[in-house]
Coordinates of C-alpha atoms in Angstrom, one line a residue:
X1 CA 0.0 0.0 0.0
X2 CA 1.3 3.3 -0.9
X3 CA 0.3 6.2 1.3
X4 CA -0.8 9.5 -0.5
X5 CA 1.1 12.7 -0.4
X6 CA -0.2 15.1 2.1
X7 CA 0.1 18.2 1.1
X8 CA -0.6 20.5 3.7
X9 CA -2.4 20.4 6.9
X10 CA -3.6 23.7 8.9
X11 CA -5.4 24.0 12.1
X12 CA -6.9 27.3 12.8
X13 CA -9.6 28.4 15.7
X14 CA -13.1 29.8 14.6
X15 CA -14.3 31.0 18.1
X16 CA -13.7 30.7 21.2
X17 CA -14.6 27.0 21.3
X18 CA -14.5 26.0 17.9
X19 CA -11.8 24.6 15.4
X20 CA -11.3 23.5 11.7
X21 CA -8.3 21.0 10.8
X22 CA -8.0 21.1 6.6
X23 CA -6.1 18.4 5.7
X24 CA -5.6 18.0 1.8
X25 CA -4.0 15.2 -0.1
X26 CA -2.8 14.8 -3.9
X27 CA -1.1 11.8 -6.3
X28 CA -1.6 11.0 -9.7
X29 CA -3.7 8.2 -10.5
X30 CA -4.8 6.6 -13.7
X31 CA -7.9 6.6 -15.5
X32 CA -10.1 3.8 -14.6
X33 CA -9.6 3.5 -10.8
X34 CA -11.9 3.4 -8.0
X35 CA -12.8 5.1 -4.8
X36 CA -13.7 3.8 -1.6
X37 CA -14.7 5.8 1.5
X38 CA -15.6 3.7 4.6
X39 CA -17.2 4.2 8.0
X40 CA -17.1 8.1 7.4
X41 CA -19.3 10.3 9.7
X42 CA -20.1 13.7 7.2
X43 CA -20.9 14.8 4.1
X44 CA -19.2 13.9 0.9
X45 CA -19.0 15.7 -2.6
X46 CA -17.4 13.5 -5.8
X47 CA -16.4 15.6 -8.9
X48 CA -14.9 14.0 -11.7
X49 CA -12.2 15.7 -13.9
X50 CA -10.7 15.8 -17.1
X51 CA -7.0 14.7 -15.4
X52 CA -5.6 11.9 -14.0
X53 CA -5.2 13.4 -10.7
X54 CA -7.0 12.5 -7.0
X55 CA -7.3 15.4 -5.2
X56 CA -9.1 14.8 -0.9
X57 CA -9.9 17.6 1.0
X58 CA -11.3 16.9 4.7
X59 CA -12.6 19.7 6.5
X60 CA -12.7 18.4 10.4
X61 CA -14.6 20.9 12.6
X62 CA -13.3 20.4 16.6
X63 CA -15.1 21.8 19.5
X64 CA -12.8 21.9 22.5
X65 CA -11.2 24.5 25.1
X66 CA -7.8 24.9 23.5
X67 CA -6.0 24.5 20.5
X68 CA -4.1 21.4 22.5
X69 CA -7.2 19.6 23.1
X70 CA -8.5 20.4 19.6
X71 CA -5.2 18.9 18.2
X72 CA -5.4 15.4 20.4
X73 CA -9.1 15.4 19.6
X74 CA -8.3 15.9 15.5
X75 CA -5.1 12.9 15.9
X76 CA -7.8 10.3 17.8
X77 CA -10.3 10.6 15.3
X78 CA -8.4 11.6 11.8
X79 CA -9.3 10.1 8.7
X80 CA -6.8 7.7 6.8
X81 CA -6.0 8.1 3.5
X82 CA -4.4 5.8 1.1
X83 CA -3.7 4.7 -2.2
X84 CA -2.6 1.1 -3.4
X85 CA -3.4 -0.6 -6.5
X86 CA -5.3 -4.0 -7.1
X87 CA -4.2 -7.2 -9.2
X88 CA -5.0 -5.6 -12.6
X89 CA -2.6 -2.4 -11.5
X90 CA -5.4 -0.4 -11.4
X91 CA -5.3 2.9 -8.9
X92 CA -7.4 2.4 -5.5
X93 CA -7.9 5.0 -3.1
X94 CA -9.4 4.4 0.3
X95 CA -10.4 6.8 2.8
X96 CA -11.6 4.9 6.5
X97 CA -12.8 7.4 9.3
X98 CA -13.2 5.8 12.8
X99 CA -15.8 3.6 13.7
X100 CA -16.7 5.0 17.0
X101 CA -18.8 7.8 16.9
X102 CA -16.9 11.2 18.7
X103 CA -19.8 14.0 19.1
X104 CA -17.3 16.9 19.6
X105 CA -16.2 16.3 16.0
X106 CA -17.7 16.9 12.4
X107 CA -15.9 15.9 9.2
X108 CA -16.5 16.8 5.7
X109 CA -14.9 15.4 2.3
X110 CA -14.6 17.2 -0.9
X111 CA -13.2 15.0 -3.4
X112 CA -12.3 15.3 -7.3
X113 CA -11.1 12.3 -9.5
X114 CA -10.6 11.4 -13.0
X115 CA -13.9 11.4 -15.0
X116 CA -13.4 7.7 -15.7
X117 CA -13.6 6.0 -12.4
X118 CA -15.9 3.7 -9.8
X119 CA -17.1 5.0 -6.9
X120 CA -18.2 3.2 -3.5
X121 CA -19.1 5.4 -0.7
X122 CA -20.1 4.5 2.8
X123 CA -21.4 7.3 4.7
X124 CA -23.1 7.0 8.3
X125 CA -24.0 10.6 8.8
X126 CA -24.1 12.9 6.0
X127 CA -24.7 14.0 2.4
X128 CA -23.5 12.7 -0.9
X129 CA -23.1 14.4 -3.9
X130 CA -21.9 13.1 -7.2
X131 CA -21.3 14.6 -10.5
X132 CA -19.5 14.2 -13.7
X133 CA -18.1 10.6 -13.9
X134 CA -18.4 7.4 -15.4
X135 CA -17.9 3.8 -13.7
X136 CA -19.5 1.7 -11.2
X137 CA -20.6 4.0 -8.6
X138 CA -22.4 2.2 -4.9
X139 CA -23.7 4.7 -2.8
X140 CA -25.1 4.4 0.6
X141 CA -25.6 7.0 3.8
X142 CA -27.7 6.3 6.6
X143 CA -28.5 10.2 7.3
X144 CA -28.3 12.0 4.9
X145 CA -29.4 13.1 1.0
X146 CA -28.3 11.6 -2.1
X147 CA -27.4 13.8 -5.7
X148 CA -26.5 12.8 -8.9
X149 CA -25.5 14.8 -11.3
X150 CA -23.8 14.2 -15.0
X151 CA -23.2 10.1 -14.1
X152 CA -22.9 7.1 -16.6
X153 CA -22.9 3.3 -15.6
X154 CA -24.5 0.9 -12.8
X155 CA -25.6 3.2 -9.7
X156 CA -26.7 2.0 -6.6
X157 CA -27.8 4.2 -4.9
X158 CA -29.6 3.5 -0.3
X159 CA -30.3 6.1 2.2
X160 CA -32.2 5.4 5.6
X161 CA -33.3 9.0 5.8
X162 CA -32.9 11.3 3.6
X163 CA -34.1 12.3 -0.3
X164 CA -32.6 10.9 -3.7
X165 CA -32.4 13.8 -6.6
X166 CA -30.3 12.7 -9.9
X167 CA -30.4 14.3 -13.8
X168 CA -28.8 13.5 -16.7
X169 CA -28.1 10.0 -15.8
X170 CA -27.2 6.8 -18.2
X171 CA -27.2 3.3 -17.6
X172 CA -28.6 1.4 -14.5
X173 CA -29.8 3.2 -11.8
X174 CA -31.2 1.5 -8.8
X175 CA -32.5 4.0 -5.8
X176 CA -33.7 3.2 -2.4
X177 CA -34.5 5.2 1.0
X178 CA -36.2 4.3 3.4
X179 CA -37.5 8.1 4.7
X180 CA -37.7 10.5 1.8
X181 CA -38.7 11.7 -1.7
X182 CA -37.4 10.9 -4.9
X183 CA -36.6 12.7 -7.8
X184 CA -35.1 11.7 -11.1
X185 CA -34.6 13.6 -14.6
X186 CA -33.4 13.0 -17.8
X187 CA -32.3 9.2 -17.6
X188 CA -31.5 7.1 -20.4
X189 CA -31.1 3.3 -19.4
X190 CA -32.8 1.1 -16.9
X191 CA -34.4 2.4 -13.5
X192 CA -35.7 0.5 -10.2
X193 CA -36.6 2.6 -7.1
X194 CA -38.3 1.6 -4.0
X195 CA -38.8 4.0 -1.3
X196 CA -40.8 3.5 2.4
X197 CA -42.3 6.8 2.8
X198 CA -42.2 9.8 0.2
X199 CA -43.2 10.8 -3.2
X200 CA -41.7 10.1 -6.5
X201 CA -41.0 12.2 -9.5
X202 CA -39.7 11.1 -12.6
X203 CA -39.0 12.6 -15.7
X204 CA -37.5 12.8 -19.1
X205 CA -37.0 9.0 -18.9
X206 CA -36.0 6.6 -21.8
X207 CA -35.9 3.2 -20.5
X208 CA -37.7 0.4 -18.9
X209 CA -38.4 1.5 -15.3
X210 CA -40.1 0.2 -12.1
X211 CA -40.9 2.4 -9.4
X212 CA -43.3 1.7 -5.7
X213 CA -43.2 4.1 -2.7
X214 CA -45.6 2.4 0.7
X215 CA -46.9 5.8 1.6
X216 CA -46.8 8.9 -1.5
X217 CA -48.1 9.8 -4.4
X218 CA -46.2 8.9 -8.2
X219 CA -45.6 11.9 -10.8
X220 CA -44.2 10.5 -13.7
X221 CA -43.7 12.4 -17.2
X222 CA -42.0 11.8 -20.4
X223 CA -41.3 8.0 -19.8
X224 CA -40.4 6.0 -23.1
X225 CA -39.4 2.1 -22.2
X226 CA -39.9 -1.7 -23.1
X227 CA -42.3 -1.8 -19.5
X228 CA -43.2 1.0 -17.3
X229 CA -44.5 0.0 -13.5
X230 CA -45.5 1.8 -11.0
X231 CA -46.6 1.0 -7.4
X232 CA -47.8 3.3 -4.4
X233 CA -49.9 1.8 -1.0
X234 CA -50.9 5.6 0.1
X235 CA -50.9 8.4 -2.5
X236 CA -51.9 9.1 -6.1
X237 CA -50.8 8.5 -9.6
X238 CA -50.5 11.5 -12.0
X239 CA -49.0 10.4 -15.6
X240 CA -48.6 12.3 -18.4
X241 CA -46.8 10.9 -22.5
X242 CA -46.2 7.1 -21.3
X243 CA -44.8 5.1 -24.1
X244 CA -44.2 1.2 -23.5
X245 CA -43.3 -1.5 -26.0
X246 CA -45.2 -3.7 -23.9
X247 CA -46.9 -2.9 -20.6
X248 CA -48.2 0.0 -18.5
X249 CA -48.6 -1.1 -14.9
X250 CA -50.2 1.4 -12.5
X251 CA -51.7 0.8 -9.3
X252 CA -52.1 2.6 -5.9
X253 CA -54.2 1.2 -2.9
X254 CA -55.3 4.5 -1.7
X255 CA -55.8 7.5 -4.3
X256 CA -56.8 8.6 -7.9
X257 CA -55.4 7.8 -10.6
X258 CA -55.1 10.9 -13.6
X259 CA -53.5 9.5 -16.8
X260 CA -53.2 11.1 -19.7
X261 CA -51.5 10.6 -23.4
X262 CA -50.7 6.9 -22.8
X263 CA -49.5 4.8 -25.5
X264 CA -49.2 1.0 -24.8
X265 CA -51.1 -1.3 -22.8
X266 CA -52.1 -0.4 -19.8
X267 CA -53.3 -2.1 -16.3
X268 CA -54.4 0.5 -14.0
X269 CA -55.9 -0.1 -10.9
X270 CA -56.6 2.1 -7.1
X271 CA -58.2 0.4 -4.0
X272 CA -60.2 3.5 -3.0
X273 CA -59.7 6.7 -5.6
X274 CA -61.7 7.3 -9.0
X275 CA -59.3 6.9 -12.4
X276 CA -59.0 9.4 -15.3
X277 CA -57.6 8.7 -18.6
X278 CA -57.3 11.0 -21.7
X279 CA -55.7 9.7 -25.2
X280 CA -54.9 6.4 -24.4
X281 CA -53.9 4.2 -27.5
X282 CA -53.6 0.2 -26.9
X283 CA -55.4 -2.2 -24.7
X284 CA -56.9 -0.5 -21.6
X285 CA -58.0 -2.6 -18.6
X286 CA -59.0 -0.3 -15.0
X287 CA -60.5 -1.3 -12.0
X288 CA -61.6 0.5 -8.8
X289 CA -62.6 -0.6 -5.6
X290 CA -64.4 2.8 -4.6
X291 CA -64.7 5.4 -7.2
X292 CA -65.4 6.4 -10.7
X293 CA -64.1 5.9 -13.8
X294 CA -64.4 8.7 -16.8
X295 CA -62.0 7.4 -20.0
X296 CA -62.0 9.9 -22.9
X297 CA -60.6 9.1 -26.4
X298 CA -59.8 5.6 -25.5
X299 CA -58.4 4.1 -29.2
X300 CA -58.4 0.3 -28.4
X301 CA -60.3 -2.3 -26.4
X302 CA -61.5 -1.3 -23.0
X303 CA -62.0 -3.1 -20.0
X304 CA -63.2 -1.4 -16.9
X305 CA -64.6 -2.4 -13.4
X306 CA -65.7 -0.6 -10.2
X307 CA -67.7 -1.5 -7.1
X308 CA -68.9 2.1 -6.3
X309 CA -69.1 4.3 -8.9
X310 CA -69.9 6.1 -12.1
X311 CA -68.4 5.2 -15.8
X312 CA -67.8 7.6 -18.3
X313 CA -66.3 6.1 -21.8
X314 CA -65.7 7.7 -24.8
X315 CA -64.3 5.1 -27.6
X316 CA -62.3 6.3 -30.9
X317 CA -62.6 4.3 -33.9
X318 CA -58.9 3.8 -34.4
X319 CA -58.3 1.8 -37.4
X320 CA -54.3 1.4 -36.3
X321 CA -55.5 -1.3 -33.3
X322 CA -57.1 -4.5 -34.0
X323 CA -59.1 -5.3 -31.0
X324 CA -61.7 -2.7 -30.2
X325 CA -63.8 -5.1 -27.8
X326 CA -65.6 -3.1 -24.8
X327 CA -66.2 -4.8 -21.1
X328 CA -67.5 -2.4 -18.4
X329 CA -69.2 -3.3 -15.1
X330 CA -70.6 -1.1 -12.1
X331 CA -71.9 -2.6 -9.0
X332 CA -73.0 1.0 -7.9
X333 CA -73.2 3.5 -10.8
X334 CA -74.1 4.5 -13.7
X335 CA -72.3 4.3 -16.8
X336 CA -72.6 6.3 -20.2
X337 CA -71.0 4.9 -23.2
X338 CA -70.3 7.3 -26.1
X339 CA -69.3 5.5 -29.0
X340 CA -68.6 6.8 -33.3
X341 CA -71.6 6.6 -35.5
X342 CA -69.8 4.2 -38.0
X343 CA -68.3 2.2 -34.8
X344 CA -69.1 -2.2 -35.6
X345 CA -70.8 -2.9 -32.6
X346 CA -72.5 -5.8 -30.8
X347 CA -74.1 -4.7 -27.8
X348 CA -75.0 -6.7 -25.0
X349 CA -76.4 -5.2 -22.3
X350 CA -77.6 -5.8 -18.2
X351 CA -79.7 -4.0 -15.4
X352 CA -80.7 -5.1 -12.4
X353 CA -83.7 -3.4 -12.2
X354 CA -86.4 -4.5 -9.5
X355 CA -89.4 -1.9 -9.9
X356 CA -88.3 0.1 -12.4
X357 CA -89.5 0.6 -16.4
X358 CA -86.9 -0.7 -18.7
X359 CA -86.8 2.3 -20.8
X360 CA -85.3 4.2 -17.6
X361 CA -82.3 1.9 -17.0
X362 CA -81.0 1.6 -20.8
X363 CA -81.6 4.4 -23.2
X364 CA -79.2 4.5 -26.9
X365 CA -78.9 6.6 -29.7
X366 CA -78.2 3.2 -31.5
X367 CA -81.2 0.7 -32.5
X368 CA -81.5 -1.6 -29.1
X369 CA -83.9 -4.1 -28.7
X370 CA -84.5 -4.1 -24.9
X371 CA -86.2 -6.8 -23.1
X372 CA -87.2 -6.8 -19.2
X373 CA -88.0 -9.6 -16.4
X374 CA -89.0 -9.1 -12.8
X375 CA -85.4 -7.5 -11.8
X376 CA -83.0 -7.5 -14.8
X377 CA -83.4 -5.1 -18.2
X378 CA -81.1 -6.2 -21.3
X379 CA -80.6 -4.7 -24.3
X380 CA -79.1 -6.1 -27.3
X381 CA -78.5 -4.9 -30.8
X382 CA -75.6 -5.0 -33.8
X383 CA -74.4 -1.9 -35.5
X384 CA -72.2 -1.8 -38.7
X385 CA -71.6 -5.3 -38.8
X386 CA -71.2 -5.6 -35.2
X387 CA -67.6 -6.8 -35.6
X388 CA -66.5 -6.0 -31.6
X389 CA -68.7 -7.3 -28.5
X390 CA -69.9 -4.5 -26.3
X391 CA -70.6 -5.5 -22.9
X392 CA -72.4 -2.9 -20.6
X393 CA -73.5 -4.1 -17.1
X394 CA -74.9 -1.9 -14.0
X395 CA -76.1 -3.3 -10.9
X396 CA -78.3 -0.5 -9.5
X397 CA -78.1 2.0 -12.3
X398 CA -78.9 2.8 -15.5
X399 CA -77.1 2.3 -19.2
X400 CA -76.5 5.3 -21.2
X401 CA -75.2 4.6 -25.2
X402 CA -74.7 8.1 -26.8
X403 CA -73.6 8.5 -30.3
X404 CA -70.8 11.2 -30.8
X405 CA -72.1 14.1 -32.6

């Protein structure tokens, strides 16, 4: 092991009480190397460079009586610095602070490497900051924020308590904290995130991504991937220009659901909020548990079901999608079907209806030919061949079919 330069080392008082120890180190190091900081108590900032320099700069605040005390405190506690090299010859620097915890003392690290290197960071009480450098980089603080900035490879990414914010990432990303909110822009590669209790925002994302959070709401915007998914147990899910090659998962178990400009298909699904789509082109099923469900230029088949609500649908006669079929149930609502005038329909339709006349419970712009027993209405009918099953049912309400003027 080959111990790095140090450069210079100053210890200067602040107040009466209070002293800073700057300790900076400097050596060459090639391209290609990695970082590791372990056990370090303090915030840390990682820049790369265009050089092939490794520059450390600690900052170590002191509290103490005197300048003596402030110096013994700094020696007890110091953090190492080192450089070796592993079988391959390439460049690893290490930087170890003390495992015991000393409350009079706070340290800080401002780092700057080559642009090419990996980074694994280990911090138990602070802040990390990244920016401007490719490699493997494994991040992990249990108090503190997380921000990423200018990045390319695999990044891991944990925090117990703080918030994740990155931009102009590439490659994989995988983010975890366990007490805050996350935030991620302009990412091009592969994204998993899982956090215990905050929101998440992302945006400006090309790549498949998978995203739950146990108690917030979702905000996603500008995703393009093979899958999107997306997973909350406590908040709401607002989406806006969602392109998948395959699937669209989006579920919460407590909140609305607003969708809008969707392209793929989607699965949608809240255990006690109403769902809103607008412009959504591929298969479509949606399900609530205890709200309402109003779908607005829906270009594919449509499948929608809720126990205590209203349903809205208003169906485009997209010739780009093969199957235009249409499957919507209400246990406790009404439901109003708006559908083209040259649209190939085969209606098939259900009330229960104990006590009422059957032209109160299903009324159409289209030729219907309804029949009524003791407590169930149907209607039935074929329109322009009636290529595509409609299937309309409503427990306790009624059926509206409009055509679109």
């Amino acid at each position: 092991m080959i111990t790095s330069l140090l450069n210079a080392q100053d210890l200067r008082q602040l107040s009466y009480n209070k002293y800073e120890v700057t300790s900076s180190y400097t050596f060459r190091a090639s391209s290609a190397g990695e970082l590791i900081v372990k056990n370090f108590r303090g915030d840390i900032t990682v820049t790369g460079k265009s050089n092939n320099a490794v520059t450390i700069v600690n900052e170590t605040n002191i509290k103490a009586n005197s300048e003596k005390r402030a110096w013994n405190l700094y020696q007890e506690a110091k953090v190492t610095v080192n450089q070796t090299e592993d079988e391959t010859g390439k460049t690893v620097i290490i930087v170890e602070g003390k495992t015991e915890w000393r409350r009079r003392i706070n340290d800080n690290l401002v780092i700057t490497v080559p642009q090419v290197f990996s980074v694994a960071l280990d911090c138990r009480g602070g802040n990390i900051a990244l920016a401007s450098l490719r490699g493997e980089m494994d991040i992990s603080t249990s108090g503190g924020d997380i921000n990423l900035r200018d990045l390319t490879g695999k990044i891991t990414t944990h925090t117990s308590g703080g918030d994740i914010e990155g931009s102009n990432l590439s490659g994989r990303v995988s983010a975890m904290t366990s007490g805050g909110n996350l935030h991620l822009s302009d990412l091009k590669g592969e994204l998993n995130a899982t956090i215990s209790g905050g929101d998440i925002e992302a945006e400006n994302i090309q790549g498949s991504t998978s995203l739950e959070t146990s108690d917030g709401n979702i905000d996603l915007y500008n995703l393009v991937g093979r899958e999107i998914f997306a997973r909350t147990n406590g908040g709401e899910i607002t989406a806006r220009e969602l392109i998948a090659e395959t699937t669209i998962d989006l579920h919460t178990s407590g909140g609305d659901l607003d969708l809008e400009d969707i392209t793929g298909d989607l699965e949608a699904s809240t255990s006690g909020g109403n769902i809103d789509i607008m412009d959504v082109r591929g298969e479509t099923k949606v399900w609530t548990s205890g709200g309402e469900i109003n779908a607005e230029v829906v270009h594919g088949a449509f499948d929608g079901r809720t126990s205590g609500g209203n349903i809205s649908l208003s169906k485009i006669w997209d010739r780009l999608y093969e199957d235009h079929e249409i499957d919507v149930k209400t246990s406790g609502g009404d439901i109003v079907l708006t559908l083209p005038e040259d649209f190939p329909a085969s209606f098939r339709l259900q009330v229960l209806s104990p006590g009422r006349k059957p032209g109160e419970v299903i009324l159409s712009d289209f030729p219907m030919e309804i029949s009524a027993s003791q407590a169930v209405t149907r209607g039935e009918g074929s329109i322009n061949g009636g290529k595509f099953n409609v299937h309309v049912e409503a427990s306790m309400g009624t059926i509206r079919i409009r055509r679109e003027d």
